[in-house]
Short mmCIF file of C-alpha atoms in Angstrom, two decimals:
data_model
loop_
_atom_site.label_atom_id
_atom_site.label_comp_id
_atom_site.label_asym_id
_atom_site.label_seq_id
_atom_site.Cartn_x
_atom_site.Cartn_y
_atom_site.Cartn_z
CA MET A 35 -0.01 0.09 0.02
CA GLN A 36 2.85 2.51 1.23
CA ARG A 37 4.74 1.59 -2.33
CA THR A 38 1.13 2.67 -4.21
CA LEU A 39 0.79 5.50 -2.62
CA THR A 40 4.33 6.89 -3.16
CA SER A 41 3.87 5.92 -6.84
CA LEU A 42 0.77 8.02 -7.03
CA THR A 43 2.11 10.62 -5.11
CA GLN A 44 5.41 10.76 -7.72
CA LEU A 45 2.75 10.31 -10.76
CA ALA A 46 0.92 13.52 -9.33
CA VAL A 47 3.96 15.21 -8.62
CA ALA A 48 5.10 15.10 -12.52
CA ILE A 49 1.49 15.77 -14.11
CA ALA A 50 1.79 19.09 -11.75
CA PHE A 51 4.87 19.94 -12.94
CA THR A 52 3.71 19.26 -16.61
CA LEU A 53 0.56 20.82 -16.14
CA GLY A 54 2.86 24.08 -14.77
CA VAL A 55 4.97 23.97 -17.65
CA VAL A 56 2.55 23.90 -20.35
CA ALA A 57 0.52 26.88 -18.66
CA THR A 58 3.27 29.13 -18.42
CA ALA A 59 4.26 28.34 -21.87
CA ALA A 60 4.38 31.90 -24.18
CA ASP A 61 1.17 31.92 -26.40
CA ALA A 62 2.28 33.34 -29.92
CA THR A 63 -0.88 32.42 -31.81
CA GLY A 64 -2.43 35.07 -33.19
CA THR A 65 -1.78 38.21 -35.75
CA TRP A 66 1.44 40.57 -34.75
CA THR A 67 2.49 43.71 -36.55
CA TRP A 68 5.20 46.09 -36.34
CA THR A 69 6.41 49.51 -38.29
CA THR A 70 9.67 49.85 -39.47
CA GLN A 71 11.39 53.35 -41.12
CA GLY A 72 11.10 53.04 -44.99
CA ARG A 73 14.12 53.26 -46.92
CA GLN A 74 16.17 56.93 -47.19
CA GLY A 75 13.69 58.35 -44.39
CA GLY A 76 10.38 57.12 -46.78
CA GLU A 77 7.38 56.02 -45.35
CA PRO A 78 7.21 53.55 -42.29
CA ARG A 79 6.54 50.15 -43.57
CA LYS A 80 3.95 47.73 -41.28
CA THR A 81 4.83 44.17 -41.34
CA THR A 82 2.32 41.62 -40.23
CA LEU A 83 2.91 38.60 -39.24
CA LYS A 84 -0.01 35.52 -38.38
CA LEU A 85 1.26 32.69 -36.26
CA LYS A 86 -0.32 29.24 -35.22
CA VAL A 87 1.41 27.34 -32.43
CA ASP A 88 0.86 23.17 -32.24
CA GLY A 89 3.15 22.18 -29.35
CA ALA A 90 6.46 23.14 -30.30
CA LYS A 91 5.56 23.69 -34.05
CA VAL A 92 5.03 27.27 -35.36
CA THR A 93 3.56 27.99 -38.62
CA GLY A 94 2.04 31.02 -40.31
CA VAL A 95 3.08 33.95 -42.79
CA LEU A 96 4.47 36.93 -42.52
CA VAL A 97 3.05 39.76 -44.52
CA ALA A 98 5.21 42.75 -45.52
CA PRO A 99 5.11 45.73 -47.90
CA GLY A 100 5.97 45.26 -51.72
CA ARG A 101 8.56 46.99 -52.85
CA GLY A 102 8.65 50.59 -54.10
CA GLY A 103 4.98 50.73 -52.70
CA GLY A 104 3.88 47.70 -54.39
CA ASP A 105 0.99 45.20 -53.03
CA PRO A 106 2.03 43.51 -49.98
CA THR A 107 3.74 40.26 -50.25
CA GLU A 108 2.73 37.07 -48.05
CA THR A 109 5.14 34.52 -47.45
CA ALA A 110 5.22 31.20 -45.40
CA ILE A 111 7.47 30.93 -42.48
CA GLU A 112 10.07 27.81 -42.35
CA GLU A 113 11.02 26.25 -39.47
CA GLY A 114 9.09 27.98 -36.82
CA LYS A 115 9.46 26.70 -33.51
CA ILE A 116 8.93 27.94 -29.98
CA ALA A 117 10.43 26.53 -26.63
CA GLY A 118 9.42 28.22 -23.39
CA ASP A 119 9.13 32.10 -24.40
CA THR A 120 11.58 32.06 -27.44
CA ILE A 121 10.08 31.55 -30.56
CA SER A 122 11.96 31.33 -33.77
CA PHE A 123 11.67 31.12 -37.48
CA ASN A 124 12.73 31.56 -41.29
CA VAL A 125 11.01 33.55 -44.11
CA THR A 126 12.44 33.13 -47.68
CA ARG A 127 11.68 35.14 -50.27
CA THR A 128 13.11 35.37 -54.14
CA PHE A 129 13.91 38.34 -55.64
CA GLN A 130 15.28 38.25 -59.31
CA ASP A 131 15.83 34.78 -59.21
CA ASN A 132 17.92 34.68 -55.85
CA LYS A 133 17.17 33.40 -52.67
CA PHE A 134 17.30 34.91 -49.71
CA THR A 135 16.49 33.58 -46.11
CA THR A 136 15.79 35.91 -43.21
CA LYS A 137 16.12 34.78 -39.47
CA TYR A 138 13.81 35.65 -36.80
CA VAL A 139 14.39 35.18 -33.12
CA GLY A 140 12.40 36.54 -30.35
CA LYS A 141 11.26 36.51 -26.58
CA LEU A 142 7.91 36.61 -25.67
CA SER A 143 6.33 38.22 -22.67
CA GLY A 144 2.69 39.00 -22.65
CA ASP A 145 1.50 40.78 -26.07
CA THR A 146 5.23 41.80 -27.13
CA ILE A 147 7.77 39.74 -29.06
CA LYS A 148 11.58 41.32 -28.83
CA GLY A 149 14.46 39.98 -30.89
CA SER A 150 16.54 40.28 -33.84
CA ILE A 151 16.68 39.64 -37.25
CA GLU A 152 19.32 38.93 -39.32
CA MET A 153 19.14 39.60 -43.12
CA PRO A 154 21.67 38.24 -45.72
CA GLY A 155 24.36 41.01 -46.41
CA ARG A 156 24.54 42.99 -49.75
CA GLY A 157 25.84 41.75 -52.29
CA GLY A 158 27.24 38.64 -50.64
CA GLY A 159 28.32 40.43 -47.47
CA ASP A 160 28.43 39.76 -43.74
CA PRO A 161 24.58 39.35 -42.61
CA ARG A 162 22.90 42.02 -40.79
CA LYS A 163 20.96 41.82 -37.57
CA VAL A 164 18.36 44.73 -36.63
CA ASP A 165 16.15 44.74 -33.51
CA TRP A 166 12.27 43.71 -33.91
CA GLU A 167 9.24 44.72 -32.18
CA ALA A 168 6.32 43.41 -32.27
CA LYS A 169 3.23 44.06 -30.33
CA LYS A 170 0.08 41.47 -30.72
CA GLU A 171 -3.45 42.59 -32.34
CA VAL A 172 -6.19 42.17 -29.74
CA ALA A 173 -9.17 40.47 -31.70
CA LYS A 174 -11.92 42.43 -32.35
#
């Protein structure tokens, strides 16, 4: 009887720990937006990120303004994952038959994701990093 009680206690502790970890995982599902300054002081550019989380896997699309004020482009994210409050994914775009992959990493805190974006360098140069901060849109 004592052995069964100990086993049940251990099982209950393991379940409580697991539920606690799941409950504290950040919720990235939803629509996130941020604004960046346009090139050469141009109009600010709004970017939208639509995410869905399933366990540790993250899927979704990034909607960015088109070049030269053109229609926005929607690109699926790749290799999306979340671990605790850290989210990461890649976005690959094609421009003039060349593929460019941009890597996003961020920490979720409430309705904010703060992190960095690593972009390929121009003309094959070193990659460059910029900060990003997205806010979660509230469902209306």
